[in-house]
CSV table of N, CA and C in Angstrom, one decimal:
chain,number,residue,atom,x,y,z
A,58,UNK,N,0.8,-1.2,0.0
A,58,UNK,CA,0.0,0.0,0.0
A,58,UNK,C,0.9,1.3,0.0
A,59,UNK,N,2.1,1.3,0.6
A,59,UNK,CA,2.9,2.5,1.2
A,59,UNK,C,3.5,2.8,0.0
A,60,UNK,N,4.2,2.1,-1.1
A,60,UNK,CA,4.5,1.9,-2.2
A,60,UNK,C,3.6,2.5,-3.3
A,61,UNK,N,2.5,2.0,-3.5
A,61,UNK,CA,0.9,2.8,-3.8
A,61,UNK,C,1.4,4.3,-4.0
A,62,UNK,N,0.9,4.4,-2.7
A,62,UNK,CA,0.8,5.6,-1.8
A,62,UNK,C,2.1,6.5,-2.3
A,63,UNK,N,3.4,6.2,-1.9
A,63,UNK,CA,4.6,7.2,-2.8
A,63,UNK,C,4.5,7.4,-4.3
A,64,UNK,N,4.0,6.2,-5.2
A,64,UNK,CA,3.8,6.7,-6.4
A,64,UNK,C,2.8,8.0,-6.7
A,65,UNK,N,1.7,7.6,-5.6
A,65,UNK,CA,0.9,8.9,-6.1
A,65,UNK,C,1.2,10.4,-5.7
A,66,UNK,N,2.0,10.4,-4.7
A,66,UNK,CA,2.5,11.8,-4.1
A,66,UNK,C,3.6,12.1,-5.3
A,67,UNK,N,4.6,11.0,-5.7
A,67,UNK,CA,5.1,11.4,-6.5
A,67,UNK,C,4.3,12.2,-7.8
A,68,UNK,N,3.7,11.8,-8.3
A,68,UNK,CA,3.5,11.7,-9.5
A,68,UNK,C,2.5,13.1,-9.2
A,69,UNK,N,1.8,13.4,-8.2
A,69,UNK,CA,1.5,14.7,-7.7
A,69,UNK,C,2.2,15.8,-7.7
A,70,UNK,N,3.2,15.5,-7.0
A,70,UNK,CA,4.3,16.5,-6.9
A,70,UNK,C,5.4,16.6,-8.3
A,71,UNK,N,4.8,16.1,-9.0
A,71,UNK,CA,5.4,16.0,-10.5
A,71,UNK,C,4.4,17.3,-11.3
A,72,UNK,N,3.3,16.8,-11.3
A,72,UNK,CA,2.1,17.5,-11.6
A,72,UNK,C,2.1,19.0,-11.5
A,73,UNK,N,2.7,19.2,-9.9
A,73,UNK,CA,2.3,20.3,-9.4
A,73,UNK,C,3.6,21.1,-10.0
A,74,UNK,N,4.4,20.7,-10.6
A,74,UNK,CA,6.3,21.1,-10.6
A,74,UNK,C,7.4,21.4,-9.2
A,75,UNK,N,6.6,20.5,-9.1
A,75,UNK,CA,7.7,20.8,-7.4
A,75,UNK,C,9.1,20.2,-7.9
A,76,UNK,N,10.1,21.1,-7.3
A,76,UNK,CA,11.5,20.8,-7.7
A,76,UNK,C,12.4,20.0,-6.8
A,77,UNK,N,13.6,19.1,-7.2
A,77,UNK,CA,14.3,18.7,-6.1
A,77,UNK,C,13.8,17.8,-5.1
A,78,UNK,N,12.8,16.8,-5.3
A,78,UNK,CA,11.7,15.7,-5.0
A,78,UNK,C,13.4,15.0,-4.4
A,79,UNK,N,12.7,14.5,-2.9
A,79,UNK,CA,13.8,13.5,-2.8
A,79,UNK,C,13.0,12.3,-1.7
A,80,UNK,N,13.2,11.2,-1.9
A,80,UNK,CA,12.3,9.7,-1.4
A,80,UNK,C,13.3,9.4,-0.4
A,81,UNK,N,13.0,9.3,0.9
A,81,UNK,CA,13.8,8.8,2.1
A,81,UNK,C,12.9,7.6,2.1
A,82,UNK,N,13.8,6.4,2.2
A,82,UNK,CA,12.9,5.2,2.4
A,82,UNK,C,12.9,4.9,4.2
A,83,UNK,N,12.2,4.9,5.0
A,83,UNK,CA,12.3,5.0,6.6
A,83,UNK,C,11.7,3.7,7.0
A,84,UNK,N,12.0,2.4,5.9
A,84,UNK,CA,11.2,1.7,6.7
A,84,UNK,C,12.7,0.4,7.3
A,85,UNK,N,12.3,0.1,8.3
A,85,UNK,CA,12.9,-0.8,9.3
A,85,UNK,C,14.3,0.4,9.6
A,86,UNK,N,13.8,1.8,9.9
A,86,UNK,CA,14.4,2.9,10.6
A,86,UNK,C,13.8,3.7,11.6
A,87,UNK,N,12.8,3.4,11.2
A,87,UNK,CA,11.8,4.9,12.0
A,87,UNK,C,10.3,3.9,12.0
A,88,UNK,N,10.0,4.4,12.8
A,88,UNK,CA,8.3,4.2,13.0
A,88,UNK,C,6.9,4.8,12.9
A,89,UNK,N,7.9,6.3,12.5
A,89,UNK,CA,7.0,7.8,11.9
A,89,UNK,C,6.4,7.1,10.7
A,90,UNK,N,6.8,6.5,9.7
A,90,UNK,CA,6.4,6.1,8.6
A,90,UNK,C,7.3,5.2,7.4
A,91,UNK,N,6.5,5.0,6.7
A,91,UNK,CA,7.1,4.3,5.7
A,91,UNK,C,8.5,5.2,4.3
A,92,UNK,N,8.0,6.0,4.5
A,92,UNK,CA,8.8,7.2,3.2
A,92,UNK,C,8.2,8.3,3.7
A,93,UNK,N,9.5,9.2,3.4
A,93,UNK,CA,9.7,10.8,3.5
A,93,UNK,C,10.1,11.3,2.3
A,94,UNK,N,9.0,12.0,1.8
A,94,UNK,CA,9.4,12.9,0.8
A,94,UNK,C,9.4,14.5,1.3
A,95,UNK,N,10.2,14.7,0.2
A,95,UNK,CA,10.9,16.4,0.8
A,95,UNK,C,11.1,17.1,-0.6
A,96,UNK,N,10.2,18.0,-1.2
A,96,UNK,CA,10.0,18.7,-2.2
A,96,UNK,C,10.4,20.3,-1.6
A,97,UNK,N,10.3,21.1,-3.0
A,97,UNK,CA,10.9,22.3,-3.2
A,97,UNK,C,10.0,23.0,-3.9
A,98,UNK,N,9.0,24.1,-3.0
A,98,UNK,CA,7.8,24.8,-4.4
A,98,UNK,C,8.6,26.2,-4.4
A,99,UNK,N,8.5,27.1,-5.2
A,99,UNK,CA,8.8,28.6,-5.5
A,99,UNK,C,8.3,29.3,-4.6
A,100,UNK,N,7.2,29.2,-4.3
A,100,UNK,CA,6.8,30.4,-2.9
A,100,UNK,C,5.7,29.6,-2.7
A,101,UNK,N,5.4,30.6,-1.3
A,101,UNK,CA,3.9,29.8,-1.1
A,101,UNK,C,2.8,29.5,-1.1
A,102,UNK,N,2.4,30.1,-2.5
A,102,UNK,CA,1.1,30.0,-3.3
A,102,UNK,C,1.0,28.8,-3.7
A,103,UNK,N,2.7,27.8,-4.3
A,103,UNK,CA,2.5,26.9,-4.9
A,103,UNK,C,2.6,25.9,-4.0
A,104,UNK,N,3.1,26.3,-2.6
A,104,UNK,CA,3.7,24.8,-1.5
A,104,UNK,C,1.8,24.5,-0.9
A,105,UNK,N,1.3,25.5,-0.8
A,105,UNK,CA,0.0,25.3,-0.5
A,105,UNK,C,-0.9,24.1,-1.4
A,106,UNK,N,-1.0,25.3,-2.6
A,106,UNK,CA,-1.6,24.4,-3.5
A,106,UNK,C,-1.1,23.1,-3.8
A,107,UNK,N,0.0,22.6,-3.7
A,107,UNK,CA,0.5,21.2,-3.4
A,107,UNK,C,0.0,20.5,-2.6
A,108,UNK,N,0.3,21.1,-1.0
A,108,UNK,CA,-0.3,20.2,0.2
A,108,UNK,C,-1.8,20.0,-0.4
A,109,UNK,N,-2.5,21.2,-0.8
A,109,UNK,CA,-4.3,20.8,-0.9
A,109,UNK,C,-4.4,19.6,-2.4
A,110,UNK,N,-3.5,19.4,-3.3
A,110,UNK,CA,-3.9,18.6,-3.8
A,110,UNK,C,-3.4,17.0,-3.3
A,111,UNK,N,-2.6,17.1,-2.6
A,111,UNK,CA,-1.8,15.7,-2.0
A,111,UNK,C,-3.4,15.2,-0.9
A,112,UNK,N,-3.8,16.5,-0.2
A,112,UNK,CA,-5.0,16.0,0.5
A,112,UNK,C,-6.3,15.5,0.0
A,113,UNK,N,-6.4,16.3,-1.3
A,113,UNK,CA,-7.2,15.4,-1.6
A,113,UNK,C,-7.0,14.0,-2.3
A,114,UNK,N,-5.9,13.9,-3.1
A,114,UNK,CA,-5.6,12.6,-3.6
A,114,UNK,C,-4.9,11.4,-2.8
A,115,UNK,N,-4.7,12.0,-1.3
A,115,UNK,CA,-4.3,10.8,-0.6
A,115,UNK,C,-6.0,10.6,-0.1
A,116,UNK,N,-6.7,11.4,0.3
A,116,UNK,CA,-8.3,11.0,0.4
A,116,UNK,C,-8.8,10.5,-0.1
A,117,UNK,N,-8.7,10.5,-1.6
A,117,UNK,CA,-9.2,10.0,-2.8
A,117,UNK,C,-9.1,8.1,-2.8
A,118,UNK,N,-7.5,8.3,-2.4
A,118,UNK,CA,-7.0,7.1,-2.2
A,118,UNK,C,-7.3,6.1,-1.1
A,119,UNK,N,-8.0,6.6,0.1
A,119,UNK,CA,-8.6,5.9,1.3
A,119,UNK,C,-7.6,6.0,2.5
A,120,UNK,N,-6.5,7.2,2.5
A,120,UNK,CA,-5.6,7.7,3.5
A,120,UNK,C,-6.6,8.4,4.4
A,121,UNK,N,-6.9,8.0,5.6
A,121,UNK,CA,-7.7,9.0,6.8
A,121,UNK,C,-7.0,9.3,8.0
A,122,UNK,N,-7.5,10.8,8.5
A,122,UNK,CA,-6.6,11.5,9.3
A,122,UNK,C,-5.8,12.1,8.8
A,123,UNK,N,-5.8,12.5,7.7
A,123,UNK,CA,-4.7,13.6,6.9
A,123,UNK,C,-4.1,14.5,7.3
A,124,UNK,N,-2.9,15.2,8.4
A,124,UNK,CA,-3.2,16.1,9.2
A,124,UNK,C,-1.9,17.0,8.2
A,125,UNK,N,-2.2,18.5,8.4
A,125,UNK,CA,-1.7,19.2,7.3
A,125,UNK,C,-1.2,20.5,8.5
A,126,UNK,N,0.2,20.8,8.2
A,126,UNK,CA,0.6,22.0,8.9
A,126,UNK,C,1.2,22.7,8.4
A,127,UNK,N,1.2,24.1,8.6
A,127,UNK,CA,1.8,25.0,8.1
A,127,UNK,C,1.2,26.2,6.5
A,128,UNK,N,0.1,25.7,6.7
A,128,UNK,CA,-0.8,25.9,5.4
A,128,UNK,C,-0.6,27.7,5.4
A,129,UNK,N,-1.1,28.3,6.7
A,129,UNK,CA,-1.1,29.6,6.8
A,129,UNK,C,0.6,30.7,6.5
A,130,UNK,N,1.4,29.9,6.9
A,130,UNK,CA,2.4,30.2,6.7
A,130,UNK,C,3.0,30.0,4.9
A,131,UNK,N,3.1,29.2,4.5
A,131,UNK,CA,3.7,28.7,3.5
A,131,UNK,C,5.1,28.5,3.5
A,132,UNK,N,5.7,28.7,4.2
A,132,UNK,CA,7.2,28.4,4.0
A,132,UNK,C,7.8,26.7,4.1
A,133,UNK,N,7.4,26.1,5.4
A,133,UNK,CA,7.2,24.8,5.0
A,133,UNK,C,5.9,24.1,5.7
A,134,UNK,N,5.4,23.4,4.7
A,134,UNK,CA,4.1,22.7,5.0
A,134,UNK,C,4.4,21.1,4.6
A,135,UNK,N,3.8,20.4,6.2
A,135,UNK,CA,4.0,19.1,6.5
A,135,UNK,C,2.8,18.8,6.4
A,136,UNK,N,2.3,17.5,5.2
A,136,UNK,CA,1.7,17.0,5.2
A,136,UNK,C,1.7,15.3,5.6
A,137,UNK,N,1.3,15.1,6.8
A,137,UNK,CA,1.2,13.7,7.6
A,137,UNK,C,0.1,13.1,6.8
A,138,UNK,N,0.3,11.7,5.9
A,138,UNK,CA,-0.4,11.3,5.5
A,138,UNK,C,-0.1,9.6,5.5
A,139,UNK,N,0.3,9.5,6.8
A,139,UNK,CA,0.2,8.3,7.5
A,139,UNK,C,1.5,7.6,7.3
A,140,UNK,N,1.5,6.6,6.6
A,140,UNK,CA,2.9,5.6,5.9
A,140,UNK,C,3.7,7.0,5.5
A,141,UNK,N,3.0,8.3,4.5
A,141,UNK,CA,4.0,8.8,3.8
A,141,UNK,C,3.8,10.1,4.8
A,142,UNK,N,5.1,11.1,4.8
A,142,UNK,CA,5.2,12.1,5.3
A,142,UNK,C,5.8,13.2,4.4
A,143,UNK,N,5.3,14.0,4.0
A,143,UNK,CA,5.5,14.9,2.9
A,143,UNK,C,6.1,16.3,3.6
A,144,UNK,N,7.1,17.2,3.2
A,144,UNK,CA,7.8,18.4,4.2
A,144,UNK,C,7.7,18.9,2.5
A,145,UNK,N,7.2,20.3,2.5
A,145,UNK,CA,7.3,20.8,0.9
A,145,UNK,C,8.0,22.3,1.6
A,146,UNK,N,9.2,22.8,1.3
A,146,UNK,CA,9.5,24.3,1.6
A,146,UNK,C,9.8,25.0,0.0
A,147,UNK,N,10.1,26.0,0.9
A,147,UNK,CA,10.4,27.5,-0.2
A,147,UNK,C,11.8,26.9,0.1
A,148,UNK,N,12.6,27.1,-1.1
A,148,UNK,CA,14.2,26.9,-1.1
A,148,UNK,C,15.0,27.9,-0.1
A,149,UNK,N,15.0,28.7,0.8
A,149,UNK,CA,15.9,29.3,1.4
A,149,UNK,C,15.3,28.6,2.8
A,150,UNK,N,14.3,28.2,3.0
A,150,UNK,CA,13.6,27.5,4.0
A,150,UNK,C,14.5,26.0,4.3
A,151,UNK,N,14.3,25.5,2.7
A,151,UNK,CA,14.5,23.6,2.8
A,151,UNK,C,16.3,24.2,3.1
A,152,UNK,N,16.8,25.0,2.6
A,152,UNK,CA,17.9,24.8,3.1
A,152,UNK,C,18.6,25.0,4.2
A,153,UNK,N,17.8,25.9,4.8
A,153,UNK,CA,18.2,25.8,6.7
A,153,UNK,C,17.9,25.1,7.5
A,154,UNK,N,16.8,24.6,7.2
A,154,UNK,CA,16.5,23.1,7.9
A,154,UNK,C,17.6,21.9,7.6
A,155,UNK,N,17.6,21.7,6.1
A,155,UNK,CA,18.6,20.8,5.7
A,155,UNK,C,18.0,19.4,6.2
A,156,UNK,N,16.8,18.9,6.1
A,156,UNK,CA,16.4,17.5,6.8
A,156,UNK,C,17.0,16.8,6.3
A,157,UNK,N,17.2,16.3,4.9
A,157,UNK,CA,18.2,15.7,4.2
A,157,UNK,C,19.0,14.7,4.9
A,158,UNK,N,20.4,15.8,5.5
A,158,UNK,CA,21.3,15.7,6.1
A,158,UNK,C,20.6,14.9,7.7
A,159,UNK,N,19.7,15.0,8.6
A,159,UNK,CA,19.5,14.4,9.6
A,159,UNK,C,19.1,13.0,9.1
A,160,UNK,N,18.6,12.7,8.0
A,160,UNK,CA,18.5,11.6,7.6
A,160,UNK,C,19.5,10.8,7.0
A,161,UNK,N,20.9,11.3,6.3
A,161,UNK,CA,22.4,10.3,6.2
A,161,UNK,C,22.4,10.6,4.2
A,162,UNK,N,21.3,11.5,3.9
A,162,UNK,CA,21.4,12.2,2.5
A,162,UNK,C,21.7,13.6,2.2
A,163,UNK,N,21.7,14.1,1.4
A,163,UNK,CA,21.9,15.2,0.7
A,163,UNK,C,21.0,15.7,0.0
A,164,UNK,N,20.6,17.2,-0.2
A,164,UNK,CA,19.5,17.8,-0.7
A,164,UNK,C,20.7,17.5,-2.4
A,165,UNK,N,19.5,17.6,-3.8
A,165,UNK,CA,20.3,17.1,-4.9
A,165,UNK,C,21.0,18.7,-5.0
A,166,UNK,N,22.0,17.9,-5.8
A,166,UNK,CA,23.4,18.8,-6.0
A,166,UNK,C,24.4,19.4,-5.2
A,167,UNK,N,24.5,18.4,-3.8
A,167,UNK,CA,25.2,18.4,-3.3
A,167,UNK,C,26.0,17.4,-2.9
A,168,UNK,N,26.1,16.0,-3.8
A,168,UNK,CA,26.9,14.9,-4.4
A,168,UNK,C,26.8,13.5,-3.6
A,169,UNK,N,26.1,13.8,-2.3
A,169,UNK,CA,25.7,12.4,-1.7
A,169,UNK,C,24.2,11.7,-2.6
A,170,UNK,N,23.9,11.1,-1.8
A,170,UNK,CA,22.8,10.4,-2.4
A,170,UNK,C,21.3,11.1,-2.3
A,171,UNK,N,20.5,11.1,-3.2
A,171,UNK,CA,19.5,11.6,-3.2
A,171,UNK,C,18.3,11.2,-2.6
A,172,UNK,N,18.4,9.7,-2.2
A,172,UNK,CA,17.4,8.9,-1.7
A,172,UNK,C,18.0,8.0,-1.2
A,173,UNK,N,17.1,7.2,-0.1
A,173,UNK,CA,18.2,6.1,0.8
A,173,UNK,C,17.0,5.2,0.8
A,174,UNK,N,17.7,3.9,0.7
A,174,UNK,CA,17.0,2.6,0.7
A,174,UNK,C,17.3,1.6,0.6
């Protein structure tokens, strides 16, 4: 199902042009979830309208309890959608956080791996 489920975020976050898409595989690591994706929108008109369409197409898909933060702000918005965990920022944002890096990767173009699994 979790597998499912990242294809369609992906392919959302494809949709939407989100940049710099990167797949943390978390499983037999973490217990938060199965996959961590961590995208890159231009501002926050488009990291919104991301999270609102991931909500409805993980809804669509039979994901319940969808919980969504950060919507008002836009800078980075976490959408909890159970197995998958979705973090979408504005690029001056994803890069001070750097999650990437707490995870044993690299945001792309910075020469480690872009996904772990």
């Amino acid at each position: 199902m979790s597998t499912d489920l990242l294809k369609l975020v992906e392919q959302s976050l494809d949709d939407d042009k989100a940049e710099n898409v990167v797949v943390i595989n978390l499983q037999n690591k973490s217990s938060i979830a199965d996959y961590m994706v961590i995208a890159t929108g231009r501002n926050a008109r488009q990291l919104t309208a991301m999270a609102a369409h991931l909500d409805a197409k993980l809804g669509k898909a039979g994901v319940k309890r969808i919980a969504i933060e950060g919507m008002r702000q836009g800078d980075w918005v976490l959408v909890d959608g159970g197995d998958i965990i979705i973090h979408l920022f504005r690029p001056e944002v994803r890069g001070f956080y750097n999650l990437e890096k707490m995870w044993g990767t690299s945001q792309p173009g910075q020469g480690l791996m872009t996904a772990v699994g």
